[in-house]
Amino acid sequence: MGNKRKELVKVHSVGSNYDGVTGSITLVTYKNITIGIDCGAYQGSSKLKDYQINKSMFKDMSIKNISAFAFTHQNFDHIGNICQLFNQGGNPTLYMVDGSYKLAELMFKDSLKIMNADSMYLSKKYGKEYKPLFTEDDVEKVLYNTIEYKYNEKFKINDYMSIEFIPAGHIYLSAQIILYIEDNNFKRKILFTGDLGNLQLEKPLVEKFQPVKNCSLMVAECTYAMAENKCTPKHKEQDLIAIKKQINKTCFHKKGSLLFGAFALQRSLDILVDLYTIWEETKFSYPVYLDTPLGVNILKVMEEYTRSDIIKKLIEWDNLKFIDKFEDTQKIMYSETPAIICSSSGFAQGGRILAYFTEILPHKKNCLVSVGYCSPESNMGMVKQRKPIQIMHEGELKEYEVKCDILEINSYSSHMQSDDMLSYYSTIQCDKIVLNHGDNSKKYEFAELLDETLSEKFKTPKVFVMNRGEYITV
């Protein structure tokens, strides 16, 4: 009699993270059991393109057959489509790092508000209905199905699969995910790096990166593959000097205001910590406004769960004011008093930062601080190119020219830098490495460099660049 063909594990690239850097979704199937790693939203283009891509994200998936999802962290490009999956009939169990539930609740409810506003905007602009992709009921279903586990705790999710969260060092409560498949003598260990942390800089409240030593298959991010390292302590010091000079130029000499565009989760905190550091040195008197309700709530959650000294210092800092009501936002917008404002989101595709744009952008006395990468097609990307943008303001769609100063800061990246990725990926003992979550051309360049480095170390893993829709077996 012939030998029965051995069933393998299938890893399927279904998200837009296999074409770029957002919309992370990977499916894993063994013996007709399918689970997902991350379920993120596509971000970075126009509101219309984002809506269209996200609406069609699941068109080729049998979402009712996906029994579970595990999440590497709470950024929208890694969790932002899970509510839509429930809206379309999915009902998987969801696994997150211990402490993530509160963050997820905040993120989902905030994204629901933004999505409803975007749907109204698109419907008004294009003269047809753009229905929201999920509802409040879907958010509640997602939260009800969520289970948390601590780092380094292996837990079983079905007859053949177990999961373990390993600190990634990227942002607060970020994780690498190890998926174990164990079926009698058949054993596989698959590592999903998620987004890995920048090892060059200390990050407040971020769990220290923990390398994994071995696996069968590594699905590895390469966001900054082949990129020049601009996130060293030296670069951070230079950026702090630039911010300090800009505060003096804008607030003191020009009597204007400084607006930081930043993501509510982690990035806003990093900016506030640095502003506090500058204040300790200069004792500037200007008010600092954290005007992102999501960011304020995240800060409060982190205070409750971490009992951190730096969070306590920020909350007790007299200069720092937390803004909740939009009426207070409007008072700040129209005030002649110089101020420093931190508002979300980083790509400026939504959120209160757009309201500030209407007053900050047209006036030469002000300054916009762009922090880190943003898509050239996003509102922030357009502004950095000094192209006029359209904003829905006071019920009307208006165009705003960019006359303010623009300061670009690049040392805040929470992503692992190219040299550190190369070192990690060429050190781990594994059979196959699949690269995702990066610019397509850079992924292929990095794959060649990684191949060369592995050869120099007399290691033999095969390196693949997997495009969306492809799969690999292990």
Tab-separated table of C-alpha atoms in Angstrom:
chain	number	residue	atom	x	y	z
A	1	MET	CA	0.000	0.000	0.000
A	2	GLY	CA	1.171	3.544	-0.740
A	3	ASN	CA	1.944	6.084	1.965
A	4	LYS	CA	-0.846	8.486	2.832
A	5	ARG	CA	0.025	12.022	1.742
A	6	LYS	CA	0.965	14.176	4.735
A	7	GLU	CA	-1.243	17.250	5.256
A	8	LEU	CA	0.717	20.495	5.557
A	9	VAL	CA	-0.011	23.888	7.044
A	10	LYS	CA	-1.084	26.525	4.500
A	11	VAL	CA	-0.206	30.198	5.126
A	12	HIS	CA	-2.249	32.430	2.830
A	13	SER	CA	-1.492	36.117	2.117
A	14	VAL	CA	-4.889	37.790	1.885
A	15	GLY	CA	-4.310	41.318	3.246
A	16	SER	CA	-2.937	44.430	1.577
A	17	ASN	CA	0.139	44.122	3.841
A	18	TYR	CA	1.473	41.832	1.124
A	19	ASP	CA	1.278	44.755	-1.345
A	20	GLY	CA	2.273	47.546	1.052
A	21	VAL	CA	2.318	48.488	4.734
A	22	THR	CA	-1.332	48.563	5.857
A	23	GLY	CA	-4.310	46.217	5.923
A	24	SER	CA	-2.542	43.319	7.638
A	25	ILE	CA	-4.351	39.972	7.334
A	26	THR	CA	-2.831	36.486	7.080
A	27	LEU	CA	-4.802	33.238	7.167
A	28	VAL	CA	-3.453	29.887	8.347
A	29	THR	CA	-5.208	26.582	7.566
A	30	TYR	CA	-4.556	23.063	8.864
A	31	LYS	CA	-7.021	20.174	8.404
A	32	ASN	CA	-9.821	22.545	7.342
A	33	ILE	CA	-9.355	24.719	10.448
A	34	THR	CA	-8.587	28.336	9.514
A	35	ILE	CA	-7.445	31.122	11.805
A	36	GLY	CA	-6.291	34.652	11.083
A	37	ILE	CA	-3.364	36.759	12.250
A	38	ASP	CA	-4.424	40.426	12.403
A	39	CYS	CA	-7.401	41.903	10.573
A	40	GLY	CA	-6.307	45.406	9.700
A	41	ALA	CA	-7.715	48.218	7.594
A	42	TYR	CA	-6.106	49.683	4.514
A	43	GLN	CA	-5.001	53.285	5.127
A	44	GLY	CA	-3.200	56.063	3.377
A	45	SER	CA	-4.969	57.127	0.211
A	46	SER	CA	-8.079	59.241	-0.349
A	47	LYS	CA	-11.168	58.605	1.754
A	48	LEU	CA	-12.860	57.125	-1.318
A	49	LYS	CA	-10.054	54.714	-2.152
A	50	ASP	CA	-9.694	53.659	1.505
A	51	TYR	CA	-13.436	52.976	1.661
A	52	GLN	CA	-13.475	50.991	-1.582
A	53	ILE	CA	-10.441	48.862	-0.698
A	54	ASN	CA	-11.670	48.091	2.815
A	55	LYS	CA	-15.185	47.294	1.613
A	56	SER	CA	-13.794	44.668	-0.767
A	57	MET	CA	-11.181	43.283	1.658
A	58	PHE	CA	-13.102	40.043	2.334
A	59	LYS	CA	-14.560	39.399	-1.131
A	60	ASP	CA	-12.398	36.315	-1.774
A	61	MET	CA	-12.514	34.926	1.781
A	62	SER	CA	-14.882	32.430	3.382
A	63	ILE	CA	-15.088	34.517	6.524
A	64	LYS	CA	-17.642	32.259	8.249
A	65	ASN	CA	-15.033	29.479	8.183
A	66	ILE	CA	-12.425	31.511	10.096
A	67	SER	CA	-12.645	30.240	13.675
A	68	ALA	CA	-10.259	32.673	15.384
A	69	PHE	CA	-8.042	35.737	15.004
A	70	ALA	CA	-4.980	36.675	17.045
A	71	PHE	CA	-3.713	40.265	17.029
A	72	THR	CA	-0.168	41.578	17.184
A	73	HIS	CA	-1.183	45.049	18.404
A	74	GLN	CA	-3.917	47.672	18.427
A	75	ASN	CA	-2.981	49.958	15.534
A	76	PHE	CA	-5.835	50.415	13.074
A	77	ASP	CA	-3.937	48.836	10.176
A	78	HIS	CA	-3.812	45.616	12.246
A	79	ILE	CA	-7.286	45.570	13.875
A	80	GLY	CA	-9.396	48.013	11.856
A	81	ASN	CA	-11.358	45.547	9.700
A	82	ILE	CA	-12.391	43.007	12.325
A	83	CYS	CA	-15.670	44.816	13.047
A	84	GLN	CA	-16.546	44.755	9.337
A	85	LEU	CA	-15.827	41.005	9.294
A	86	PHE	CA	-18.463	40.540	12.015
A	87	ASN	CA	-20.807	42.814	10.056
A	88	GLN	CA	-20.478	40.461	7.077
A	89	GLY	CA	-21.334	37.380	9.135
A	90	GLY	CA	-18.057	36.268	10.695
A	91	ASN	CA	-18.015	35.182	14.330
A	92	PRO	CA	-14.444	34.169	15.285
A	93	THR	CA	-12.953	34.065	18.764
A	94	LEU	CA	-10.427	36.898	19.191
A	95	TYR	CA	-7.142	36.696	21.102
A	96	MET	CA	-5.168	39.707	22.339
A	97	VAL	CA	-2.340	40.482	24.758
A	98	ASP	CA	-3.496	40.968	28.344
A	99	GLY	CA	-4.526	44.615	28.820
A	100	SER	CA	-5.521	45.150	25.174
A	101	TYR	CA	-9.289	44.925	25.656
A	102	LYS	CA	-9.643	48.485	26.966
A	103	LEU	CA	-7.476	49.842	24.167
A	104	ALA	CA	-9.430	47.888	21.562
A	105	GLU	CA	-12.710	49.215	22.922
A	106	LEU	CA	-11.441	52.787	22.628
A	107	MET	CA	-10.001	52.232	19.153
A	108	PHE	CA	-13.139	50.580	17.740
A	109	LYS	CA	-15.545	53.176	19.107
A	110	ASP	CA	-13.361	56.026	17.870
A	111	SER	CA	-13.004	54.459	14.415
A	112	LEU	CA	-16.790	54.027	14.273
A	113	LYS	CA	-17.247	57.789	14.748
A	114	ILE	CA	-14.648	58.575	12.078
A	115	MET	CA	-16.145	56.041	9.653
A	116	ASN	CA	-19.645	57.469	10.095
A	117	ALA	CA	-18.283	60.965	9.410
A	118	ASP	CA	-16.361	59.709	6.366
A	119	SER	CA	-19.476	57.984	5.033
A	120	MET	CA	-21.427	61.232	5.297
A	121	TYR	CA	-18.572	63.109	3.611
A	122	LEU	CA	-18.379	60.654	0.700
A	123	SER	CA	-22.163	60.536	0.291
A	124	LYS	CA	-22.353	64.315	0.117
A	125	LYS	CA	-19.355	64.690	-2.216
A	126	TYR	CA	-20.326	61.991	-4.717
A	127	GLY	CA	-24.110	62.168	-4.505
A	128	LYS	CA	-24.779	58.544	-3.551
A	129	GLU	CA	-24.926	56.543	-0.335
A	130	TYR	CA	-21.710	55.204	1.158
A	131	LYS	CA	-22.985	52.980	3.938
A	132	PRO	CA	-20.786	52.585	7.058
A	133	LEU	CA	-18.893	49.279	6.986
A	134	PHE	CA	-19.865	48.325	10.536
A	135	THR	CA	-22.135	49.395	13.363
A	136	GLU	CA	-22.073	49.795	17.129
A	137	ASP	CA	-23.613	46.321	17.422
A	138	ASP	CA	-20.640	44.881	15.531
A	139	VAL	CA	-18.237	46.586	17.950
A	140	GLU	CA	-20.077	45.002	20.881
A	141	LYS	CA	-19.896	41.561	19.247
A	142	VAL	CA	-16.153	41.950	18.709
A	143	LEU	CA	-15.569	42.920	22.326
A	144	TYR	CA	-17.765	40.057	23.573
A	145	ASN	CA	-15.650	37.559	21.590
A	146	THR	CA	-12.316	38.893	22.871
A	147	ILE	CA	-10.068	36.859	25.204
A	148	GLU	CA	-6.769	38.137	26.658
A	149	TYR	CA	-3.592	36.224	27.499
A	150	LYS	CA	-0.340	37.337	29.077
A	151	TYR	CA	3.015	37.455	27.297
A	152	ASN	CA	4.970	34.172	27.160
A	153	GLU	CA	1.902	32.102	28.056
A	154	LYS	CA	1.196	29.302	25.574
A	155	PHE	CA	-2.530	28.645	25.235
A	156	LYS	CA	-4.573	26.206	23.157
A	157	ILE	CA	-7.180	27.539	20.693
A	158	ASN	CA	-8.342	24.285	19.032
A	159	ASP	CA	-7.403	20.601	18.788
A	160	TYR	CA	-4.210	21.272	16.835
A	161	MET	CA	-3.211	24.907	17.407
A	162	SER	CA	-1.762	26.897	20.289
A	163	ILE	CA	-0.598	30.512	20.462
A	164	GLU	CA	2.000	32.444	22.448
A	165	PHE	CA	2.471	36.226	22.554
A	166	ILE	CA	6.108	37.437	22.623
A	167	PRO	CA	7.017	41.124	23.251
A	168	ALA	CA	7.705	42.941	19.961
A	169	GLY	CA	8.884	46.262	21.403
A	170	HIS	CA	6.885	48.223	18.800
A	171	ILE	CA	4.235	50.053	20.840
A	172	TYR	CA	2.411	49.511	24.117
A	173	LEU	CA	1.203	45.881	24.326
A	174	SER	CA	2.568	44.905	20.910
A	175	ALA	CA	3.491	41.286	20.284
A	176	GLN	CA	5.032	38.787	17.978
A	177	ILE	CA	2.819	35.721	17.655
A	178	ILE	CA	4.039	32.140	17.725
A	179	LEU	CA	1.528	29.695	16.280
A	180	TYR	CA	2.162	26.082	17.265
A	181	ILE	CA	0.612	23.280	15.204
A	182	GLU	CA	0.863	19.915	17.000
A	183	ASP	CA	-0.788	16.773	15.639
A	184	ASN	CA	0.844	13.633	17.104
A	185	ASN	CA	4.296	13.569	15.481
A	186	PHE	CA	3.511	16.443	13.109
A	187	LYS	CA	4.785	19.680	14.658
A	188	ARG	CA	5.214	23.164	13.189
A	189	LYS	CA	6.126	26.483	14.781
A	190	ILE	CA	5.233	29.619	12.793
A	191	LEU	CA	6.397	33.062	13.901
A	192	PHE	CA	4.512	36.191	12.868
A	193	THR	CA	6.653	39.188	13.782
A	194	GLY	CA	3.879	41.758	13.429
A	195	ASP	CA	5.493	45.190	13.636
A	196	LEU	CA	8.840	45.000	15.425
A	197	GLY	CA	10.148	47.761	17.650
A	198	ASN	CA	12.939	50.239	17.061
A	199	LEU	CA	15.890	48.925	19.075
A	200	GLN	CA	17.814	52.190	18.740
A	201	LEU	CA	15.625	54.251	21.061
A	202	GLU	CA	14.103	53.831	24.499
A	203	LYS	CA	10.294	53.892	24.411
A	204	PRO	CA	8.283	54.715	27.539
A	205	LEU	CA	5.910	51.962	28.610
A	206	VAL	CA	6.795	49.641	25.723
A	207	GLU	CA	7.716	46.092	26.670
A	208	LYS	CA	11.296	45.298	25.646
A	209	PHE	CA	11.701	43.347	22.403
A	210	GLN	CA	12.262	39.637	22.987
A	211	PRO	CA	13.874	37.703	20.103
A	212	VAL	CA	12.556	34.282	19.158
A	213	LYS	CA	15.342	31.761	18.640
A	214	ASN	CA	13.778	29.226	16.267
A	215	CYS	CA	10.725	28.385	14.182
A	216	SER	CA	9.663	26.432	11.091
A	217	LEU	CA	8.459	29.521	9.203
A	218	MET	CA	8.979	33.217	9.915
A	219	VAL	CA	6.480	35.722	8.464
A	220	ALA	CA	8.504	38.888	8.883
A	221	GLU	CA	7.790	42.582	8.487
A	222	CYS	CA	10.143	44.791	6.485
A	223	THR	CA	8.590	48.256	6.752
A	224	TYR	CA	11.968	49.992	6.772
A	225	ALA	CA	13.865	47.467	4.674
A	226	MET	CA	16.799	49.106	2.859
A	227	ALA	CA	15.934	52.481	4.417
A	228	GLU	CA	18.568	54.780	5.876
A	229	ASN	CA	18.501	54.635	9.655
A	230	LYS	CA	17.146	57.993	10.840
A	231	CYS	CA	16.069	56.850	14.280
A	232	THR	CA	19.244	56.701	16.348
A	233	PRO	CA	19.810	58.596	19.611
A	234	LYS	CA	21.811	61.130	17.571
A	235	HIS	CA	18.888	61.760	15.226
A	236	LYS	CA	16.526	62.018	18.200
A	237	GLU	CA	18.775	64.618	19.815
A	238	GLN	CA	18.841	66.633	16.571
A	239	ASP	CA	15.051	66.493	16.317
A	240	LEU	CA	14.628	67.676	19.914
A	241	ILE	CA	16.851	70.664	19.130
A	242	ALA	CA	14.781	71.377	15.995
A	243	ILE	CA	11.518	71.228	17.967
A	244	LYS	CA	12.916	73.504	20.656
A	245	LYS	CA	14.030	76.061	18.034
A	246	GLN	CA	10.667	75.868	16.282
A	247	ILE	CA	8.769	76.492	19.517
A	248	ASN	CA	10.872	79.612	20.037
A	249	LYS	CA	10.429	80.789	16.427
A	250	THR	CA	6.692	80.097	16.154
A	251	CYS	CA	5.368	80.795	19.632
A	252	PHE	CA	7.751	83.487	20.887
A	253	HIS	CA	8.817	85.443	17.789
A	254	LYS	CA	5.828	84.979	15.458
A	255	LYS	CA	3.130	84.640	18.155
A	256	GLY	CA	1.724	81.639	16.327
A	257	SER	CA	0.864	78.060	17.250
A	258	LEU	CA	2.608	74.750	16.704
A	259	LEU	CA	0.500	71.767	15.619
A	260	PHE	CA	1.786	68.192	15.930
A	261	GLY	CA	-0.025	65.582	13.861
A	262	ALA	CA	0.273	62.231	15.593
A	263	PHE	CA	-1.419	58.889	16.032
A	264	ALA	CA	-3.327	58.651	19.293
A	265	LEU	CA	-1.780	55.333	20.323
A	266	GLN	CA	1.870	55.651	21.460
A	267	ARG	CA	3.004	58.466	19.133
A	268	SER	CA	1.098	61.182	21.011
A	269	LEU	CA	2.604	59.935	24.265
A	270	ASP	CA	6.116	59.998	22.783
A	271	ILE	CA	5.621	63.617	21.684
A	272	LEU	CA	4.287	64.689	25.075
A	273	VAL	CA	7.245	63.079	26.841
A	274	ASP	CA	9.654	65.027	24.623
A	275	LEU	CA	7.750	68.289	25.087
A	276	TYR	CA	7.930	67.725	28.825
A	277	THR	CA	11.699	67.151	28.513
A	278	ILE	CA	12.053	70.443	26.599
A	279	TRP	CA	9.907	72.208	29.198
A	280	GLU	CA	12.128	70.902	32.016
A	281	GLU	CA	15.066	72.609	30.275
A	282	THR	CA	13.445	75.835	29.043
A	283	LYS	CA	10.407	76.300	31.322
A	284	PHE	CA	8.363	77.640	28.385
A	285	SER	CA	5.001	79.061	29.422
A	286	TYR	CA	2.887	78.092	26.416
A	287	PRO	CA	-0.069	75.766	26.971
A	288	VAL	CA	0.246	72.253	25.550
A	289	TYR	CA	-3.066	70.793	24.394
A	290	LEU	CA	-3.647	67.089	23.855
A	291	ASP	CA	-6.691	67.384	21.626
A	292	THR	CA	-7.560	63.848	20.667
A	293	PRO	CA	-10.284	62.290	22.820
A	294	LEU	CA	-8.912	58.865	21.908
A	295	GLY	CA	-5.388	59.893	22.915
A	296	VAL	CA	-6.610	61.303	26.235
A	297	ASN	CA	-8.526	58.116	27.018
A	298	ILE	CA	-5.551	55.938	26.047
A	299	LEU	CA	-3.344	57.957	28.383
A	300	LYS	CA	-5.813	57.396	31.228
A	301	VAL	CA	-5.945	53.639	30.523
A	302	MET	CA	-2.149	53.478	30.518
A	303	GLU	CA	-2.038	55.381	33.812
A	304	GLU	CA	-4.457	52.888	35.358
A	305	TYR	CA	-2.664	49.774	34.105
A	306	THR	CA	0.999	50.802	34.340
A	307	ARG	CA	1.261	53.156	37.329
A	308	SER	CA	4.121	54.772	35.393
A	309	ASP	CA	6.077	57.723	36.807
A	310	ILE	CA	6.263	59.438	33.416
A	311	ILE	CA	2.472	59.243	32.958
A	312	LYS	CA	2.028	60.675	36.443
A	313	LYS	CA	4.403	63.564	35.617
A	314	LEU	CA	2.505	64.351	32.434
A	315	ILE	CA	-0.884	64.336	34.134
A	316	GLU	CA	0.434	66.626	36.892
A	317	TRP	CA	2.169	68.977	34.398
A	318	ASP	CA	0.450	72.380	34.657
A	319	ASN	CA	1.107	73.279	31.001
A	320	LEU	CA	-0.687	70.181	29.700
A	321	LYS	CA	-4.419	70.463	29.086
A	322	PHE	CA	-6.666	67.601	27.973
A	323	ILE	CA	-9.352	68.602	25.471
A	324	ASP	CA	-12.596	66.666	25.324
A	325	LYS	CA	-15.366	68.855	23.894
A	326	PHE	CA	-15.201	70.221	20.362
A	327	GLU	CA	-16.347	73.589	21.709
A	328	ASP	CA	-12.990	73.810	23.493
A	329	THR	CA	-11.217	72.840	20.265
A	330	GLN	CA	-12.878	75.798	18.547
A	331	LYS	CA	-11.779	78.180	21.305
A	332	ILE	CA	-8.166	77.078	20.825
A	333	MET	CA	-8.472	77.315	17.023
A	334	TYR	CA	-9.591	80.928	17.090
A	335	SER	CA	-7.437	82.079	20.011
A	336	GLU	CA	-4.610	84.553	19.402
A	337	THR	CA	-2.611	83.050	22.281
A	338	PRO	CA	0.420	81.005	21.123
A	339	ALA	CA	0.000	77.319	21.890
A	340	ILE	CA	1.412	73.860	21.239
A	341	ILE	CA	-1.215	71.374	20.057
A	342	CYS	CA	-1.012	67.627	19.617
A	343	SER	CA	-3.917	66.204	17.645
A	344	SER	CA	-4.672	63.081	15.648
A	345	SER	CA	-4.489	61.430	13.259
A	346	GLY	CA	-0.957	61.204	11.887
A	347	PHE	CA	-2.071	60.902	8.254
A	348	ALA	CA	-4.712	63.616	8.878
A	349	GLN	CA	-7.368	61.541	7.140
A	350	GLY	CA	-9.808	62.254	9.941
A	351	GLY	CA	-10.061	63.542	13.484
A	352	ARG	CA	-9.837	66.991	15.010
A	353	ILE	CA	-6.547	67.766	13.311
A	354	LEU	CA	-8.579	68.659	10.213
A	355	ALA	CA	-10.389	71.363	12.169
A	356	TYR	CA	-7.019	72.780	13.243
A	357	PHE	CA	-5.801	72.640	9.640
A	358	THR	CA	-8.394	75.268	8.697
A	359	GLU	CA	-6.687	77.797	11.001
A	360	ILE	CA	-3.076	76.574	11.067
A	361	LEU	CA	-2.376	76.003	7.355
A	362	PRO	CA	-3.393	79.379	5.859
A	363	HIS	CA	-1.291	81.553	8.207
A	364	LYS	CA	2.467	82.100	7.974
A	365	LYS	CA	2.846	82.613	11.718
A	366	ASN	CA	1.965	78.976	12.465
A	367	CYS	CA	3.859	75.704	12.074
A	368	LEU	CA	2.748	72.145	11.315
A	369	VAL	CA	5.013	69.398	12.645
A	370	SER	CA	4.803	66.192	10.612
A	371	VAL	CA	6.024	63.228	12.658
A	372	GLY	CA	7.217	60.170	10.751
A	373	TYR	CA	6.061	58.542	7.548
A	374	CYS	CA	2.780	59.335	5.853
A	375	SER	CA	1.415	58.326	2.484
A	376	PRO	CA	2.006	60.984	-0.204
A	377	GLU	CA	-1.693	60.708	-1.114
A	378	SER	CA	-2.921	61.317	2.441
A	379	ASN	CA	-3.907	64.772	3.661
A	380	MET	CA	-0.682	65.058	5.649
A	381	GLY	CA	1.299	63.920	2.626
A	382	MET	CA	-0.371	66.536	0.439
A	383	VAL	CA	0.306	69.264	2.984
A	384	LYS	CA	3.987	68.280	3.214
A	385	GLN	CA	4.130	68.776	-0.564
A	386	ARG	CA	2.429	72.156	-0.032
A	387	LYS	CA	-0.533	71.127	-2.126
A	388	PRO	CA	-3.939	72.578	-1.188
A	389	ILE	CA	-6.364	70.151	0.448
A	390	GLN	CA	-10.128	70.031	0.750
A	391	ILE	CA	-11.703	69.903	4.204
A	392	MET	CA	-15.335	69.694	5.255
A	393	HIS	CA	-15.652	72.699	7.569
A	394	GLU	CA	-18.865	74.172	8.998
A	395	GLY	CA	-20.935	72.058	6.628
A	396	GLU	CA	-19.093	73.089	3.472
A	397	LEU	CA	-16.264	71.495	1.492
A	398	LYS	CA	-13.535	74.137	1.288
A	399	GLU	CA	-10.013	74.243	-0.117
A	400	TYR	CA	-7.106	75.401	2.037
A	401	GLU	CA	-3.692	76.520	0.861
A	402	VAL	CA	-0.550	75.746	2.856
A	403	LYS	CA	1.245	78.921	3.970
A	404	CYS	CA	2.474	77.902	7.428
A	405	ASP	CA	5.931	76.569	8.262
A	406	ILE	CA	6.375	72.804	8.060
A	407	LEU	CA	8.806	70.913	10.272
A	408	GLU	CA	9.442	67.261	9.425
A	409	ILE	CA	10.562	64.992	12.262
A	410	ASN	CA	11.705	61.460	11.427
A	411	SER	CA	13.203	60.030	14.623
A	412	TYR	CA	9.931	58.865	16.188
A	413	SER	CA	9.623	55.642	14.243
A	414	SER	CA	8.472	52.690	16.331
A	415	HIS	CA	9.606	50.242	13.633
A	416	MET	CA	12.745	48.140	13.683
A	417	GLN	CA	15.450	49.614	11.478
A	418	SER	CA	16.894	47.809	8.468
A	419	ASP	CA	20.219	46.724	10.048
A	420	ASP	CA	18.480	45.345	13.132
A	421	MET	CA	15.963	43.435	11.013
A	422	LEU	CA	18.802	41.930	9.008
A	423	SER	CA	20.559	40.868	12.202
A	424	TYR	CA	17.429	39.318	13.740
A	425	TYR	CA	16.255	37.509	10.623
A	426	SER	CA	19.704	36.073	9.900
A	427	THR	CA	20.149	34.855	13.474
A	428	ILE	CA	16.920	32.932	13.999
A	429	GLN	CA	17.001	29.198	13.219
A	430	CYS	CA	14.240	28.477	10.691
A	431	ASP	CA	13.452	26.760	7.391
A	432	LYS	CA	11.643	29.540	5.527
A	433	ILE	CA	11.311	33.329	5.816
A	434	VAL	CA	8.435	35.201	4.153
A	435	LEU	CA	8.724	38.989	3.882
A	436	ASN	CA	5.634	41.212	4.086
A	437	HIS	CA	4.540	44.671	5.255
A	438	GLY	CA	6.863	46.798	3.137
A	439	ASP	CA	7.349	48.575	-0.169
A	440	ASN	CA	7.358	45.930	-2.906
A	441	SER	CA	10.622	46.944	-4.584
A	442	LYS	CA	12.375	47.305	-1.235
A	443	LYS	CA	11.155	43.863	-0.150
A	444	TYR	CA	12.911	42.225	-3.100
A	445	GLU	CA	16.115	44.189	-2.452
A	446	PHE	CA	16.008	43.218	1.209
A	447	ALA	CA	15.358	39.568	0.301
A	448	GLU	CA	18.554	39.529	-1.785
A	449	LEU	CA	20.540	41.147	1.022
A	450	LEU	CA	19.105	38.711	3.582
A	451	ASP	CA	19.988	35.776	1.305
A	452	GLU	CA	23.582	37.016	1.088
A	453	THR	CA	23.819	37.518	4.846
A	454	LEU	CA	22.444	34.043	5.565
A	455	SER	CA	24.961	32.514	3.159
A	456	GLU	CA	27.807	34.336	4.883
A	457	LYS	CA	26.642	32.800	8.161
A	458	PHE	CA	26.383	29.346	6.518
A	459	LYS	CA	22.616	29.247	7.085
A	460	THR	CA	20.154	27.811	4.590
A	461	PRO	CA	16.629	29.238	5.174
A	462	LYS	CA	14.785	30.014	1.960
A	463	VAL	CA	13.668	33.654	1.681
A	464	PHE	CA	10.411	34.482	-0.116
A	465	VAL	CA	8.573	37.668	-1.007
A	466	MET	CA	4.926	36.678	-1.042
A	467	ASN	CA	2.424	38.801	-2.944
A	468	ARG	CA	-1.234	39.165	-2.069
A	469	GLY	CA	-3.250	36.079	-2.929
A	470	GLU	CA	-0.298	33.676	-2.799
A	471	TYR	CA	0.324	30.995	-0.187
A	472	ILE	CA	3.133	28.901	1.206
A	473	THR	CA	3.056	25.506	2.898
A	474	VAL	CA	5.140	24.309	5.785
